[in-house]
Coordinates of C-alpha atoms in Angstrom, one line a residue:
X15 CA 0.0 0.0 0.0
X16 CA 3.5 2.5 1.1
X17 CA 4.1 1.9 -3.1
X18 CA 0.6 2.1 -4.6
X19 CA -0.4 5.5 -3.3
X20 CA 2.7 7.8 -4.7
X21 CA 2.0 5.2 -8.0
X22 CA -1.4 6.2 -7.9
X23 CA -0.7 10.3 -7.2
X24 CA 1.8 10.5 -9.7
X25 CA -0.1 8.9 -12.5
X26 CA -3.1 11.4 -11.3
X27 CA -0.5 14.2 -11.6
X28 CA 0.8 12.6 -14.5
X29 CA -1.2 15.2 -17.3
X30 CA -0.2 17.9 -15.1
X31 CA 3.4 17.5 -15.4
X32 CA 3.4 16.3 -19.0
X33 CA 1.7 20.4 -19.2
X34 CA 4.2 22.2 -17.1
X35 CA 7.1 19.8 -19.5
X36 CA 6.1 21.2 -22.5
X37 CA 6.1 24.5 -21.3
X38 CA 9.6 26.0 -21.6
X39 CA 9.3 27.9 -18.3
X40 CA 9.6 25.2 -16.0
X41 CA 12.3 22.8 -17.7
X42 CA 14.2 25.9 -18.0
X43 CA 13.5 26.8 -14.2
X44 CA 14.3 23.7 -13.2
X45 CA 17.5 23.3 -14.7
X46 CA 18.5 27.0 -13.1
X47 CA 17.7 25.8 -10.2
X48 CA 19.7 22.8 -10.0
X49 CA 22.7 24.4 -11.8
X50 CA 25.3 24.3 -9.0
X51 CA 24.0 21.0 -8.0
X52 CA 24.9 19.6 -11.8
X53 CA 28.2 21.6 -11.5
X54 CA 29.5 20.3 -8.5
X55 CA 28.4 16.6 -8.5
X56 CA 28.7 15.7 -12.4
X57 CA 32.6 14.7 -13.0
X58 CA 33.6 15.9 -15.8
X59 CA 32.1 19.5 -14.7
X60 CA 33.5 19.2 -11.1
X61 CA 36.8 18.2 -11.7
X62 CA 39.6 21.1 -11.3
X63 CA 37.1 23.4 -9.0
X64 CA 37.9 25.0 -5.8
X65 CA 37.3 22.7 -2.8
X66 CA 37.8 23.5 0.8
X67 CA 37.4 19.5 1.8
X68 CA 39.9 18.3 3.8
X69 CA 40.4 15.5 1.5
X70 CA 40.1 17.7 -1.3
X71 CA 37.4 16.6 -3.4
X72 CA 35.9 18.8 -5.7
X73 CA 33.3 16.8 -6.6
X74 CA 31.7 16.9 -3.0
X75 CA 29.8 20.1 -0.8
X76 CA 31.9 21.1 1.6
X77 CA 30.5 22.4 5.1
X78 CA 29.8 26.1 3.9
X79 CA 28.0 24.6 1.0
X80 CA 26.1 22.5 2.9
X81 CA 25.5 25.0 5.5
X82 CA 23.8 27.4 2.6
X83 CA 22.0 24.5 1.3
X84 CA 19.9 23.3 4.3
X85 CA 19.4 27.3 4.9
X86 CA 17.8 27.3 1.7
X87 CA 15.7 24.7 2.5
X88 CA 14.6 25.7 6.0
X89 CA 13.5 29.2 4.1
X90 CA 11.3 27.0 1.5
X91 CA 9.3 25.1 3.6
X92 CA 8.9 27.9 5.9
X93 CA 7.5 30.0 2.4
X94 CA 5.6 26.9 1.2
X95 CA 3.3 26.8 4.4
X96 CA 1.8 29.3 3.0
X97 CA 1.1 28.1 -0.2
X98 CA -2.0 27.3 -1.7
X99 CA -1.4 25.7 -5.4
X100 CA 1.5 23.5 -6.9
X101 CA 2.3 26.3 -9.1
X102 CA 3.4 28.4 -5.9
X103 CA 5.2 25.3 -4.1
X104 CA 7.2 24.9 -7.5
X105 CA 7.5 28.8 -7.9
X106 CA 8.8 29.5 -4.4
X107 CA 11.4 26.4 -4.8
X108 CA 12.9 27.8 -8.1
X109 CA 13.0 31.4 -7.1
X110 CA 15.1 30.8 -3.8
X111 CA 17.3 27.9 -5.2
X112 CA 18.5 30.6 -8.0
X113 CA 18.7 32.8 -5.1
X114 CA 20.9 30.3 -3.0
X115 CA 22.7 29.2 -6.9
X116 CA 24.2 32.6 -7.2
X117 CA 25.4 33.0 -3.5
X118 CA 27.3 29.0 -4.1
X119 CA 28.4 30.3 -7.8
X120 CA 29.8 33.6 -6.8
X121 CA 31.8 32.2 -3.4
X122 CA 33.3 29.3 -5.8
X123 CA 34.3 32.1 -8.5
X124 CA 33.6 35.2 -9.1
X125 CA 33.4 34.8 -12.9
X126 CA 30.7 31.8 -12.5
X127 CA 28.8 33.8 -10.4
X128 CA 28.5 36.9 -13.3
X129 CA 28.0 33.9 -16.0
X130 CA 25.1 32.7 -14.1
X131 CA 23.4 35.7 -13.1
X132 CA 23.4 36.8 -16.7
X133 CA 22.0 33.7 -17.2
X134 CA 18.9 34.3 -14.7
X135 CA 18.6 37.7 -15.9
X136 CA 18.3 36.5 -20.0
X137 CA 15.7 34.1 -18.9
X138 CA 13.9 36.2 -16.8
X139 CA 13.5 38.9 -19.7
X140 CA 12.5 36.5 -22.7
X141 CA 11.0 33.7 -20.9
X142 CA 7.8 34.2 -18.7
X143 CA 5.7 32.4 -16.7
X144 CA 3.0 30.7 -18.2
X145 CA -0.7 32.6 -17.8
X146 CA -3.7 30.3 -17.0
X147 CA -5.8 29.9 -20.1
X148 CA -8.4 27.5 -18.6
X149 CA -12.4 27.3 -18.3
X150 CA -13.5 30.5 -16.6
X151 CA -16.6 33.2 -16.3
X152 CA -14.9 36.1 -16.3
X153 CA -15.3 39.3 -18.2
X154 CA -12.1 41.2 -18.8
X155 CA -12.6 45.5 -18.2
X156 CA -10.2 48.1 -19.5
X157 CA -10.1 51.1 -18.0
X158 CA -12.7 52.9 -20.1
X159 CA -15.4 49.4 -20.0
X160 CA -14.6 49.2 -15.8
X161 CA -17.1 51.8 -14.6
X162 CA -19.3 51.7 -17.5
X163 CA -20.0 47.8 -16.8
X164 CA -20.7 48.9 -12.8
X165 CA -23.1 51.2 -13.6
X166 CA -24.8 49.7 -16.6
X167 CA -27.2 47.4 -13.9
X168 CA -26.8 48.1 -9.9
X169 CA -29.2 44.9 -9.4
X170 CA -25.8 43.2 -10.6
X171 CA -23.3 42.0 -8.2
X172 CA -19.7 42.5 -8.8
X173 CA -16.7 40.4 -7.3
X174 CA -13.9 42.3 -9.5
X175 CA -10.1 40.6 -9.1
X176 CA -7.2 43.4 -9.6
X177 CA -4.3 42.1 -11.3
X178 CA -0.9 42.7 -12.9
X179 CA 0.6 39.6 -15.3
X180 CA 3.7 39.9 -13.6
X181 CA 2.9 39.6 -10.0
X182 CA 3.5 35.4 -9.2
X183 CA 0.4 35.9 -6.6
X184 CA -1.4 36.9 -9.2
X185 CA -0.7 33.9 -11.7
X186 CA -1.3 31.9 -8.6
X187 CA -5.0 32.9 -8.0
X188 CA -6.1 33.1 -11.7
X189 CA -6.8 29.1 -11.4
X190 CA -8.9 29.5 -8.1
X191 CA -10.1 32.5 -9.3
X192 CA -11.8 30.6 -12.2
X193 CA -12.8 27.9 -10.9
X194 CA -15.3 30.5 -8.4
X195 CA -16.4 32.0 -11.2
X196 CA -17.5 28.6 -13.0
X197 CA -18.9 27.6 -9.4
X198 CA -20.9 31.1 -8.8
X199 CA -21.5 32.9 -11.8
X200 CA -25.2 34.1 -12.4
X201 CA -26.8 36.7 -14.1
X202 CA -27.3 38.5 -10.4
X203 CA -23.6 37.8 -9.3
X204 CA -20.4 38.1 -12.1
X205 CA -17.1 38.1 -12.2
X206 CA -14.5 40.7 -13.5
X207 CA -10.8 41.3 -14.0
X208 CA -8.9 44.7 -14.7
X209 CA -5.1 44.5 -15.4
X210 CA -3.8 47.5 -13.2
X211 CA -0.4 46.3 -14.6
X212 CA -1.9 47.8 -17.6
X213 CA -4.4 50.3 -17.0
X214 CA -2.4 52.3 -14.2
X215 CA -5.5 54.7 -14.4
X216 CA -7.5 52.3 -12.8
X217 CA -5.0 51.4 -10.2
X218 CA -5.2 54.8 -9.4
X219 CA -8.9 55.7 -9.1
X220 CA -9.4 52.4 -6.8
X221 CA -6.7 52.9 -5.0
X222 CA -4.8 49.9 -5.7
X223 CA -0.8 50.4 -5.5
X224 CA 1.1 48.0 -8.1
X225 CA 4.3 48.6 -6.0
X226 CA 5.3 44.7 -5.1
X227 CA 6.7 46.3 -1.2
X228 CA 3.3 47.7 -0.9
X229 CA 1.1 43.6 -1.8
X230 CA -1.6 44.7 -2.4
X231 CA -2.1 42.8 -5.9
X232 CA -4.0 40.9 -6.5
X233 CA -6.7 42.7 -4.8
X234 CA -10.5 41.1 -4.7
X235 CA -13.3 44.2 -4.5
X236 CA -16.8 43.4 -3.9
X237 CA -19.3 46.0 -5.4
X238 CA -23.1 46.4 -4.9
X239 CA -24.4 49.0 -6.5
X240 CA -22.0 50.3 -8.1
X241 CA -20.4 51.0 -4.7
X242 CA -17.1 49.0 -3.1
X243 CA -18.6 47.3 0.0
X244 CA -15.5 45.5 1.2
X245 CA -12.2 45.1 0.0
X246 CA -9.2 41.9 0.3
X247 CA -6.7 42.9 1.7
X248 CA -7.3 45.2 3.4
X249 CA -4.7 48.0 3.4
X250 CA -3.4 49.7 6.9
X251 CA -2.2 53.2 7.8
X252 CA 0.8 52.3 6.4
X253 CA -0.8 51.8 2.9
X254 CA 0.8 48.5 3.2
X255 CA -1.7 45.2 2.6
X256 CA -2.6 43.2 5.8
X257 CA -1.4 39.4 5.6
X258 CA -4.3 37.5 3.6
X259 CA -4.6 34.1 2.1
X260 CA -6.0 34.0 -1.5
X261 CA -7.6 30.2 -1.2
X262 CA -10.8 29.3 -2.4
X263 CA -11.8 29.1 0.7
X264 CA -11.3 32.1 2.0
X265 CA -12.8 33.9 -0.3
X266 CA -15.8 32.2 0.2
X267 CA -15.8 32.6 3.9
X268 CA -15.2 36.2 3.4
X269 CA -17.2 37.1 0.7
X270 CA -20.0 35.4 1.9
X271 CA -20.2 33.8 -1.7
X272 CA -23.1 31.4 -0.8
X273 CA -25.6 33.7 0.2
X274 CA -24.4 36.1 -2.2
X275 CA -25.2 33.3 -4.9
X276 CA -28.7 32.6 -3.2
X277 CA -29.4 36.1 -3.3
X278 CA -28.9 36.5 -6.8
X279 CA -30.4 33.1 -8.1
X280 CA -33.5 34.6 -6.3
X281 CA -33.4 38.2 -7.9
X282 CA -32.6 36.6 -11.0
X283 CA -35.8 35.0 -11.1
X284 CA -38.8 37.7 -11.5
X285 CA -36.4 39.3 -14.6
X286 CA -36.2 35.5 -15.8
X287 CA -40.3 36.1 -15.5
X288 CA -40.7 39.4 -16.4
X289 CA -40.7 39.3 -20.2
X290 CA -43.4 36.4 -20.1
X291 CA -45.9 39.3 -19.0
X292 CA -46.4 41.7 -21.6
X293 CA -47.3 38.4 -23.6
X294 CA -50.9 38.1 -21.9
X295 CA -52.1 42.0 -22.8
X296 CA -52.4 40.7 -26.5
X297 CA -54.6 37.6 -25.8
X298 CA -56.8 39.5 -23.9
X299 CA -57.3 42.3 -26.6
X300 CA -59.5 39.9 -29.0
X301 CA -61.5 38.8 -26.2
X302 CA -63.2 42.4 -25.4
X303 CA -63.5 42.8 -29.2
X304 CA -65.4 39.5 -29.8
X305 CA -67.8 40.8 -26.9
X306 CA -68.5 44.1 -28.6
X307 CA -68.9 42.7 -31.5
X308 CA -71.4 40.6 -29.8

């Protein structure tokens, strides 16, 4: 049973990965990541570097590399308790393993340590992360269509996800995200996205920084109305965002998305109704006829 479960979860995740292979991003990542690991274990790469071993072997960590290493580790698993998705697990794995790659690269020499951080800095400008292109009820506002759309019908209620394509927590959410808005969506209770990335006008009217010291992206707005009723996170004197957790579940604790989704179905309802009305006045025209006639 020890060997059939991983079997089983990695033949489950199997579709996954084979995704995440075929995008460039994460082989590429992946092989970043585990640059000084290749460099220093595989012989023909490790033989004539620097070694402060006692017994001198180069293709071995010695204690400050080891020392770094198991740092590195203690910092990812203290990042990855607060991860939600696989996507951030993976993400917060390569970004500090580069991190701890050019610390090992530049304290074994100096001119490794430049090669490499061109390196991350090459693939950070041509390759990007991958955007989520999956199932989703989502309408998509610039920053002329944002306020026309809120106004357009208050009965509507609007959960409205601010966003900028490079922010990681942002790529993170748009999965859960979707997956609300195939769960929730109504004709009393939609879903909307603005790129403030983008559109800095709008990032400015809703006050919603894009500065990545201030995290306040991505940022969740409720409106009712046409009015903001609350906001997540919410921001403190400071103007800095108060520690939130962007899970599924939280937003529907928080956002009360359950009544919200009764609520609507309900409203929804006499409009469904409504248009079956006007319908009767004709019949009953003849009838009043037929009697004068009569």
């Amino acid at each position: 049973m020890a060997v059939v479960a991983p079997l089983l979860a990695l033949l489950w995740g199997l579709p996954g990965l084979c995704r995440w292979l075929a995008r460039p991003y994460y082989p590429l990542s992946a092989l970043l990541a585990a640059a000084f690991l290749l460099v220093r274990k595989v012989p023909p790469l490790c033989r004539g570097l620097p070694s402060q071993r006692e017994d001198g072997n180069p293709c071995d960590f010695d204690w400050r590399e080891v020392e770094i290493l198991m740092f590195l580790s203690a910092i990812v698993m203290m990042k990855n308790r607060r991860s939600i998705t696989v996507e951030q697990h993976i993400g917060n794995i390569f970004m500090f393993s580069k991190v701890a790659n050019a610390i090992l690269f530049f304290r074994l020499d100096i001119r490794m340590g430049l090669l490499y951080l061109t390196l991350c800095i090459v693939f950070l400008m041509t390759c990007k992360p991958p955007l989520y292109m999956g199932p989703e009820y989502i309408k998509y506002f610039s920053d002329k269509t944002i306020d026309e759309e809120l106004e357009r019908d208050k009965r509507v209620t609007w959960i409205v996800e601010f966003f900028a394509n490079w922010s990681s927590e942002c790529q993170s959410f748009a999965p859960i995200f979707a997956d609300l808005s195939l769960k929730y969506n109504c004709s009393g209770l939609q879903f909307g996205k603005v790129d403030v990335g983008r559109y800095t006008d709008v990032s400015t009217r809703y006050k919603v920084s894009t500065s990545p010291l201030t995290k306040q992206l991505p940022t969740l707005i409720l409106f009712q109305g046409g009015t903001e009723i609350m906001r997540r996170p919410q921001i403190d004197k400071k103007g800095r965002a108060v520690s939130w957790t962007f899970s599924e579940e939280n937003v529907i604790r928080e956002f009360n998305l359950n009544e919200l989704y009764q609520k609507a179905k309900k409203q929804s309802k006499p409009r469904e109704e409504g248009p079956e009305e006007p319908s009767a006045v004709p019949a009953a025209a003849p009838q009043e006829e037929t009697k004068k006639n009569k």
